[in-house]
mmCIF file of C-alpha atoms and ligand atoms in Angstrom:
data_model
loop_
_atom_site.group_PDB
_atom_site.id
_atom_site.type_symbol
_atom_site.label_atom_id
_atom_site.label_comp_id
_atom_site.label_asym_id
_atom_site.label_seq_id
_atom_site.Cartn_x
_atom_site.Cartn_y
_atom_site.Cartn_z
ATOM 1 C CA MET A 1 0.032 0.006 0.151
ATOM 2 C CA GLN A 2 1.415 3.476 -1.187
ATOM 3 C CA LEU A 3 0.405 6.894 0.830
ATOM 4 C CA ARG A 4 1.515 9.569 -0.364
ATOM 5 C CA ILE A 5 0.134 13.555 -0.945
ATOM 6 C CA MET A 6 -3.085 14.056 -2.001
ATOM 7 C CA GLU A 7 -3.112 16.374 -5.266
ATOM 8 C CA GLU A 8 -5.995 18.144 -7.940
ATOM 9 C CA ARG A 9 -6.012 14.953 -9.981
ATOM 10 C CA ASP A 10 -6.363 12.837 -6.810
ATOM 11 C CA LEU A 11 -9.896 14.560 -5.444
ATOM 12 C CA GLU A 12 -12.404 12.145 -7.945
ATOM 13 C CA PRO A 13 -11.547 9.302 -5.957
ATOM 14 C CA CYS A 14 -11.943 10.744 -3.507
ATOM 15 C CA ALA A 15 -15.235 12.027 -4.088
ATOM 16 C CA GLN A 16 -16.228 9.137 -4.684
ATOM 17 C CA LEU A 17 -15.313 6.452 -1.698
ATOM 18 C CA PHE A 18 -16.147 9.317 0.601
ATOM 19 C CA ALA A 19 -19.875 8.760 -0.846
ATOM 20 C CA GLN A 20 -19.978 5.630 -0.603
ATOM 21 C CA VAL A 21 -18.552 5.957 3.071
ATOM 22 C CA PHE A 22 -20.254 8.914 4.844
ATOM 23 C CA SER A 23 -23.926 7.159 3.000
ATOM 24 C CA ALA A 24 -22.874 3.690 4.499
ATOM 25 C CA ASP A 25 -23.776 2.744 8.823
ATOM 26 C CA PRO A 26 -23.125 4.819 10.670
ATOM 27 C CA TRP A 27 -23.706 8.344 8.879
ATOM 28 C CA ASN A 28 -26.038 7.531 6.323
ATOM 29 C CA GLU A 29 -26.076 10.665 4.909
ATOM 30 C CA PRO A 30 -26.829 10.807 1.587
ATOM 31 C CA TRP A 31 -24.151 12.019 -0.609
ATOM 32 C CA ASP A 32 -23.205 11.800 -4.696
ATOM 33 C CA THR A 33 -20.170 11.643 -5.912
ATOM 34 C CA GLY A 34 -20.880 15.565 -7.301
ATOM 35 C CA GLN A 35 -21.782 16.642 -3.644
ATOM 36 C CA ALA A 36 -18.694 14.687 -2.347
ATOM 37 C CA LEU A 37 -16.609 16.711 -4.659
ATOM 38 C CA LYS A 38 -17.872 19.661 -4.297
ATOM 39 C CA ARG A 39 -16.613 19.631 -0.731
ATOM 40 C CA LEU A 40 -13.393 18.476 -1.267
ATOM 41 C CA ALA A 41 -12.430 20.649 -3.622
ATOM 42 C CA HIS A 42 -14.259 23.255 -1.307
ATOM 43 C CA PHE A 43 -10.997 22.168 1.451
ATOM 44 C CA HIS A 44 -8.408 22.236 -1.615
ATOM 45 C CA ALA A 45 -8.809 25.622 -3.095
ATOM 46 C CA SER A 46 -8.943 27.100 0.552
ATOM 47 C CA SER A 47 -5.020 28.023 1.959
ATOM 48 C CA GLY A 48 -3.276 25.791 4.031
ATOM 49 C CA PHE A 49 -5.001 22.748 2.047
ATOM 50 C CA LEU A 50 -2.867 19.642 2.987
ATOM 51 C CA GLY A 51 -3.831 15.843 2.222
ATOM 52 C CA VAL A 52 -2.631 12.905 2.540
ATOM 53 C CA MET A 53 -3.864 9.080 0.916
ATOM 54 C CA ALA A 54 -3.554 5.136 1.246
ATOM 55 C CA GLN A 55 -3.751 3.744 -2.403
ATOM 56 C CA ARG A 56 -3.102 0.256 -3.679
ATOM 57 C CA GLN A 57 -5.132 -0.161 -7.664
ATOM 58 C CA GLU A 58 -7.782 1.650 -6.162
ATOM 59 C CA VAL A 59 -8.241 5.294 -2.658
ATOM 60 C CA VAL A 60 -8.336 2.884 0.666
ATOM 61 C CA GLY A 61 -9.123 5.987 2.459
ATOM 62 C CA PHE A 62 -7.644 9.485 2.532
ATOM 63 C CA ALA A 63 -7.047 12.723 5.216
ATOM 64 C CA LEU A 64 -7.311 16.716 4.476
ATOM 65 C CA GLY A 65 -8.099 19.962 6.709
ATOM 66 C CA ASN A 66 -5.661 23.208 5.752
ATOM 67 C CA LEU A 67 -3.143 24.420 8.210
ATOM 68 C CA GLU A 68 -4.329 27.691 9.689
ATOM 69 C CA PRO A 69 -2.073 30.580 11.186
ATOM 70 C CA PHE A 70 -3.311 31.040 15.094
ATOM 71 C CA CYS A 71 -0.998 32.757 17.971
ATOM 72 C CA MET A 72 0.505 30.065 19.805
ATOM 73 C CA GLY A 73 1.763 29.320 16.462
ATOM 74 C CA THR A 74 -0.284 27.273 13.146
ATOM 75 C CA LEU A 75 -3.087 24.368 13.884
ATOM 76 C CA PHE A 76 -3.896 22.092 11.136
ATOM 77 C CA TYR A 77 -8.425 21.630 10.899
ATOM 78 C CA LEU A 78 -8.479 17.857 10.358
ATOM 79 C CA ARG A 79 -11.944 18.014 8.285
ATOM 80 C CA GLU A 80 -12.386 14.650 6.351
ATOM 81 C CA MET A 81 -11.343 10.947 6.554
ATOM 82 C CA CYS A 82 -12.219 7.658 5.527
ATOM 83 C CA ILE A 83 -10.814 4.466 5.084
ATOM 84 C CA ALA A 84 -13.070 1.515 2.373
ATOM 85 C CA THR A 85 -15.797 0.484 4.377
ATOM 86 C CA THR A 86 -14.212 -2.722 3.435
ATOM 87 C CA GLN A 87 -11.194 -1.682 4.043
ATOM 88 C CA GLN A 88 -11.842 -0.637 8.036
ATOM 89 C CA SER A 89 -10.016 -2.218 10.972
ATOM 90 C CA ARG A 90 -7.325 -3.395 9.506
ATOM 91 C CA GLY A 91 -4.870 -0.975 10.801
ATOM 92 C CA VAL A 92 -5.280 1.736 7.741
ATOM 93 C CA GLY A 93 -6.248 4.463 9.100
ATOM 94 C CA LYS A 94 -3.912 4.815 11.959
ATOM 95 C CA GLN A 95 -0.647 4.251 9.466
ATOM 96 C CA LEU A 96 -2.863 7.292 7.392
ATOM 97 C CA TYR A 97 -2.733 9.955 10.274
ATOM 98 C CA HIS A 98 0.516 8.390 10.845
ATOM 99 C CA ALA A 99 2.015 9.884 7.976
ATOM 100 C CA LEU A 100 -0.426 12.568 8.242
ATOM 101 C CA GLN A 101 1.719 13.446 12.162
ATOM 102 C CA GLN A 102 4.072 12.819 10.310
ATOM 103 C CA GLU A 103 4.022 15.798 8.018
ATOM 104 C CA LEU A 104 2.346 18.510 9.808
ATOM 105 C CA GLU A 105 5.609 17.601 12.158
ATOM 106 C CA SER A 106 7.686 18.590 9.270
ATOM 107 C CA CYS A 107 5.498 21.951 8.867
ATOM 108 C CA HIS A 108 6.456 23.073 12.910
ATOM 109 C CA VAL A 109 2.287 22.047 13.545
ATOM 110 C CA ARG A 110 1.225 23.044 16.665
ATOM 111 C CA ALA A 111 -2.147 20.929 16.916
ATOM 112 C CA VAL A 112 -4.759 18.845 14.812
ATOM 113 C CA TYR A 113 -8.680 19.480 15.950
ATOM 114 C CA LEU A 114 -11.582 18.052 14.522
ATOM 115 C CA ALA A 115 -14.961 18.308 15.217
ATOM 116 C CA THR A 116 -16.947 15.030 14.935
ATOM 117 C CA ASP A 117 -20.152 13.380 17.048
ATOM 118 C CA ARG A 118 -19.460 11.759 20.480
ATOM 119 C CA GLY A 119 -21.108 8.886 19.924
ATOM 120 C CA ILE A 120 -19.445 7.432 16.333
ATOM 121 C CA PRO A 121 -16.717 4.771 16.913
ATOM 122 C CA ALA A 122 -14.618 7.374 14.678
ATOM 123 C CA ALA A 123 -14.410 8.845 18.328
ATOM 124 C CA SER A 124 -13.021 5.490 19.686
ATOM 125 C CA PHE A 125 -10.314 5.536 16.973
ATOM 126 C CA TYR A 126 -9.329 9.670 17.898
ATOM 127 C CA GLN A 127 -8.858 9.104 21.183
ATOM 128 C CA GLY A 128 -6.631 6.125 20.533
ATOM 129 C CA LEU A 129 -4.670 8.470 18.765
ATOM 130 C CA GLY A 130 -3.759 10.121 21.638
ATOM 131 C CA PHE A 131 -6.459 13.339 20.858
ATOM 132 C CA ARG A 132 -8.827 14.462 24.001
ATOM 133 C CA CYS A 133 -12.159 15.387 23.662
ATOM 134 C CA SER A 134 -11.631 19.075 25.486
ATOM 135 C CA ASP A 135 -13.921 19.725 29.080
ATOM 136 C CA ASN A 136 -13.365 23.784 27.846
ATOM 137 C CA MET A 137 -14.333 24.086 24.560
ATOM 138 C CA ALA A 138 -17.923 23.201 22.502
ATOM 139 C CA PHE A 139 -19.390 23.427 18.722
ATOM 140 C CA TYR A 140 -22.227 25.647 18.206
ATOM 141 C CA ALA A 141 -24.330 25.106 15.605
ATOM 142 C CA LYS A 142 -28.064 26.635 14.737
ATOM 143 C CA ARG A 143 -29.910 25.534 12.132
ATOM 144 C CA LEU A 144 -31.521 28.230 9.430
ATOM 145 C CA ALA A 145 -34.873 28.471 8.053
ATOM 146 C CA ALA A 146 -34.413 26.916 4.537
ATOM 147 C CA PRO A 147 -35.450 29.884 1.748
ATOM 148 C CA PRO A 148 -39.067 30.023 0.691
ATOM 149 C CA SER A 149 -39.767 27.722 -2.677
ATOM 150 C CA THR A 150 -39.908 30.388 -5.673
ATOM 151 C CA THR A 151 -43.136 28.589 -6.962
ATOM 152 C CA ASP A 152 -45.217 29.455 -3.136
HETATM 153 C C1 COA B 201 -12.683 5.492 11.511
HETATM 154 C C2 COA B 201 -11.978 5.417 10.759
HETATM 155 C C3 COA B 201 -10.859 6.916 9.218
HETATM 156 C C4 COA B 201 -11.080 4.446 11.043
HETATM 157 O O1 COA B 201 -9.589 3.930 10.076
HETATM 158 P P1 COA B 201 -9.625 2.532 10.399
HETATM 159 O O2 COA B 201 -8.395 1.847 9.471
HETATM 160 O O3 COA B 201 -11.155 1.580 10.127
HETATM 161 O O4 COA B 201 -9.344 1.849 11.774
HETATM 162 P P2 COA B 201 -7.541 0.721 12.639
HETATM 163 O O5 COA B 201 -8.062 -0.570 11.654
HETATM 164 O O6 COA B 201 -6.101 2.130 12.078
HETATM 165 O O7 COA B 201 -7.406 1.428 14.006
HETATM 166 C C5 COA B 201 -7.135 1.803 14.355
HETATM 167 C C6 COA B 201 -7.243 1.716 16.158
HETATM 168 O O8 COA B 201 -8.291 2.075 16.165
HETATM 169 C C7 COA B 201 -9.646 1.325 17.033
HETATM 170 N N1 COA B 201 -10.385 1.681 16.419
HETATM 171 C C8 COA B 201 -10.565 2.022 14.761
HETATM 172 N N2 COA B 201 -11.876 1.558 14.796
HETATM 173 C C9 COA B 201 -13.013 1.056 15.828
HETATM 174 C C10 COA B 201 -14.241 1.203 16.039
HETATM 175 N N3 COA B 201 -14.736 1.067 15.319
HETATM 176 N N4 COA B 201 -14.016 0.801 17.275
HETATM 177 C C11 COA B 201 -13.552 1.063 18.246
HETATM 178 N N5 COA B 201 -11.871 0.817 18.084
HETATM 179 C C12 COA B 201 -12.144 1.063 16.892
HETATM 180 C C13 COA B 201 -8.693 0.083 16.564
HETATM 181 O O9 COA B 201 -9.654 -1.148 16.861
HETATM 182 C C14 COA B 201 -7.480 0.568 17.001
HETATM 183 O O10 COA B 201 -6.575 0.500 17.858
HETATM 184 P P3 COA B 201 -5.871 -0.590 18.554
HETATM 185 O O11 COA B 201 -4.629 0.291 17.107
HETATM 186 O O12 COA B 201 -5.384 0.013 19.516
HETATM 187 O O13 COA B 201 -5.340 -1.478 17.418
HETATM 188 C C15 COA B 201 -12.272 3.944 9.465
HETATM 189 O O14 COA B 201 -13.137 3.489 9.884
HETATM 190 C C16 COA B 201 -13.974 5.210 8.882
HETATM 191 O O15 COA B 201 -13.518 5.762 7.382
HETATM 192 N N6 COA B 201 -14.960 5.217 9.040
HETATM 193 C C17 COA B 201 -15.925 5.541 8.318
HETATM 194 C C18 COA B 201 -15.804 6.852 8.646
HETATM 195 C C19 COA B 201 -15.315 7.702 9.692
HETATM 196 O O16 COA B 201 -16.501 8.203 10.794
HETATM 197 N N7 COA B 201 -14.647 9.381 9.038
HETATM 198 C C20 COA B 201 -13.764 9.841 10.636
HETATM 199 C C21 COA B 201 -15.392 11.259 11.196
HETATM 200 S S1 COA B 201 -14.843 12.383 11.040
#
């Protein structure tokens, strides 16, 4: 298995994988490849993008996000990470994360942070990698009303 830095040409196959993984359990989100590509391309086009991927014949998984300036130094916001459903729980995610962290350390990044659901299996995965759920920080979100339909 090859572990390498993501490039623009990788976005399409990674988007296909992303849509498959997050449409399945435990996420069951209604992704199609086009929507997934928009999201991944957005992060890719944003300042400080960094992604790593695992590949055999096909893409096995990827992790990506953006470097951000902060008063204490550079942070990395890990935005998306997934491993192909058939390849999960075989150590690929751990190898991929370590490849990402090595890359971040070589860029003198001070910390990695991410937001995810508390109860999902990935929470144990991240805790096993040394991430801690903050006692002080909270993640706030607010739903907004959909705009009225033009046919109303
Ligand atoms: C979460 C995910 C990236 C983990 O990758 P993975 O290749 O399946 O995980 P690994 O096999 O490398 O596991 C590494 C460690 O995490 C633990 N782990 C992995 N999945 C776990 C689970 N479902 N429950 C508990 N522990 C888990 C493993 O036991 C292993 O521990 P060890 O090092 O002590 O043996 C992958 O399962 C995935 O893509 N899930 C669906 C998408 C997702 O949830 N992405 C993250 C959303 S933010």
